[in-house]
Amino acid sequence: MISAWLKKNLFRSTGDSILTVVAGGLLGYAAFRMLRFVFVTGRWTVIKVNLNLLITGAWPQEELWRLTTVILALAAMAGLFMGLAAKQTALEAADDDDVEPMTAGERARSLVGRLWPAAGTVLLLLLLTETAGPWLLVAGVIVVSAVGWFVGKQLPLKAKGALTGGGVVLFAVLIWFLTLGVSWNSWGGMVLNLFLAAISIVLCFPFGVVLALGRRSEYPIVRGICTAYVELFRGVPLLGLLLMANVALGFFIPRGLVPGNVVKAIVVFTLFSAAYVAEIVRGGLQSVPRGQLEAGRAMGMSPITVTRKIILPQALRNVIPSLVGQFISLFKDTTLAGAALGMTDLLTGGQVLTAQKEFRGQGLIAETLIFVLLLFWAGSFTMSQESQRLESRLGIGER
Amino acid sequence: MSETQTEVFADATQVGGSGDVMIELDGVHKYFGAFHALKDINLNVGRQEVVVIIGPSGSGKSTTIRCINRLEKHDKGRIVVDGVALSEDVRNIQEIRRETGMVFQGFNLFPHLTVLENITIAPRLVRGKPKAVAEEKAMELLERVQIPEQANKYPGQLSGGQQQRVAIARSLAMEPKVMLFDEPTSALDPEMINEVLEVMMDLARESMTMIVVTHEMGFARQVADRVVFMADGEIVEVGTPEHFFTNPQEERTQKFLSQIL
Ligand SMILES: Nc1ncnc2c1ncn2[C@@H]1O[C@H](COP(=O)(O)OP(=O)(O)O)[C@@H](O)[C@H]1O
Ligand SMILES: [Mg+2]
């Protein structure tokens, strides 16, 4: 069977065979060089020694416990939500005879398929650490989220609203709790990139949707403002906006009110990305046929109800790939915050390493860059995979 | 009865049905830019009456019924539905829309919702019905259009005929006083036309007030009280179905009927 497959796909003709051998040879050689670098010639001490710097930047060591607390609280919350969602899915599947419930094996396989890049990266980080702390943290996250999951499964489905509200409040409290010990200027490392991306995505998405709807408003003033906003922010480079926020903000608002670097960066990323999100969503809105609006209107639904329940769900589903593409860009663009605001984000941190006294002039830039890029790749790839999953789940009705 | 069967109505304002007026179009004009799409439409529809509108493509049939529920805004004249005159007021428009169901040529089901959700969404959000009540009613309606087993499917998984029957059930779920049909079978494969027409005939038998734009003359003959022939944005001729089969008066009517019969 394998030989038949090989023949059919790789060696169908002489030309095919030559291509296969040449391409295979090149690939094999590249893989060999890569593996040799990773396991033999690469000097990874620089990463090992500086792992703390890469992950948390200039975060004061004595305040790390705050970060740990926040991560555990978030894990618990995520567990609760997933438990409740799992309960809902199970109930829906039980309702619908056509859908077979997933077996435990299938569920495990799907989980591994989804999480291997993120889980693999975490494992790699753990293997590079020399203290027990990170191991304990990961174990804590697993335990806490599992407990959350089981508790979530016991909750009534109605609890979703309360849980969401509680989640938002908890999140605000956690942020406040962090600011008690750590200034907005001393954030850094991978934690900074993840935080900037997560918050900016959550904020720019609703803002972008509002802008997109505004561009279709029947009021010319609203339309004009939204269009002007989008065109303004799409017309300037992100790096320029970040530099503006860094040096020029003081000209516009009193010195004392200028926010810390993290806040500045979030504001800029949100304002900037919202313009792109707005254009993507506008495309989605245009893709929904006019008959949908008419059908809703004809039954007496208000314009707001038609938009919320009929038009937006379809519009957003149609643009998931582009939206997630935009969010991935945003995640990678958080590296610009390092350059423009003088923060040690993951990428800047990586460059700092090779200038350290013990590592200077040893040509370690490849090692640090590979490590840094791997972390970004794992994050982006996970987002991309989750988006495909979301798409296929929401695409059920479309044939 | 046979006398009245071939009766020619002098104009379209003499109603059939139970006698009192359900829908009143009074000197209605509609422009699309400079194009005069409806020219002085006068049409009254009685309670429990079934009126079929026929006419060549582009003659203003859709525009006429779309003015009744304000999917198009008429430029001149008066439209009254069950005693309520259409005005600029949003509430007034929504009130009239709640009482008038509309079935479209292209079904316009919501593809992201299941059949059951399609039918319950408006009763729940517009009429504020509790979920369980709305669902029970929806299942009754699905029984009535004979596809209760499709309740949890998505529209994309149904045939055209089934989709149109769901669309009819969706409109009926709002318990409208009037149903407007805009070429409900034109987008269907021939073998599915009858299943939809049967549902509509059922409705007519149950005394629903209906305005139906269609070229299905068999349907018109069986259930229509009156047939209205439109051309170039005008009502050209009005009469019983028999009148149109046996004795059409106007040249434009004769020419059109010779093409479709
Ligand atoms: N939204 C619109 N904008 C411009 N012209 C329109 C619009 N809708 C309909 N028309 C025009 O009005 C006329 C009547 O259309 P319609 O009522 O759809 O005809 P019918 O349903 O009898 O085929 C046609 O000439 C059509 O091109
Ligand atoms: Mg039409």
Short mmCIF file of N, CA and C and ligand atoms in Angstrom, two decimals, chain B residues 56-63 65-66 105 182-183 213, ligand 2:
data_model
loop_
_atom_site.label_atom_id
_atom_site.label_comp_id
_atom_site.label_asym_id
_atom_site.label_seq_id
_atom_site.Cartn_x
_atom_site.Cartn_y
_atom_site.Cartn_z
N PRO B 56 -46.33 41.36 -16.71
CA PRO B 56 -44.98 41.12 -17.20
C PRO B 56 -43.92 41.58 -16.21
N SER B 57 -42.72 41.05 -16.38
CA SER B 57 -41.62 41.42 -15.51
C SER B 57 -41.36 42.93 -15.61
N GLY B 58 -41.14 43.56 -14.48
CA GLY B 58 -40.88 45.00 -14.47
C GLY B 58 -42.13 45.85 -14.45
N SER B 59 -43.30 45.22 -14.29
CA SER B 59 -44.53 46.00 -14.36
C SER B 59 -44.89 46.64 -13.02
N GLY B 60 -44.15 46.31 -11.96
CA GLY B 60 -44.40 46.96 -10.67
C GLY B 60 -45.15 46.10 -9.67
N LYS B 61 -45.24 44.79 -9.91
CA LYS B 61 -45.97 43.90 -8.99
C LYS B 61 -45.26 43.85 -7.64
N SER B 62 -43.96 43.57 -7.67
CA SER B 62 -43.23 43.49 -6.40
C SER B 62 -43.27 44.83 -5.69
N THR B 63 -43.04 45.90 -6.43
CA THR B 63 -43.03 47.22 -5.81
C THR B 63 -44.35 47.50 -5.11
N ILE B 65 -46.53 45.36 -3.70
CA ILE B 65 -46.72 44.72 -2.39
C ILE B 65 -45.63 45.12 -1.41
N ARG B 66 -44.45 45.50 -1.93
CA ARG B 66 -43.40 45.94 -1.01
C ARG B 66 -43.70 47.31 -0.41
N GLN B 105 -39.44 35.56 -3.13
CA GLN B 105 -39.05 34.62 -4.19
C GLN B 105 -37.82 33.80 -3.77
N ASP B 182 -44.45 37.17 -2.86
CA ASP B 182 -43.84 37.72 -4.07
C ASP B 182 -43.21 36.60 -4.90
N GLU B 183 -43.92 36.10 -5.87
CA GLU B 183 -43.48 34.99 -6.72
C GLU B 183 -42.85 33.87 -5.90
N VAL B 213 -48.35 37.53 -5.74
CA VAL B 213 -47.81 37.78 -7.07
C VAL B 213 -47.35 36.43 -7.60
MG MG C 2 -41.05 41.00 -8.95
#
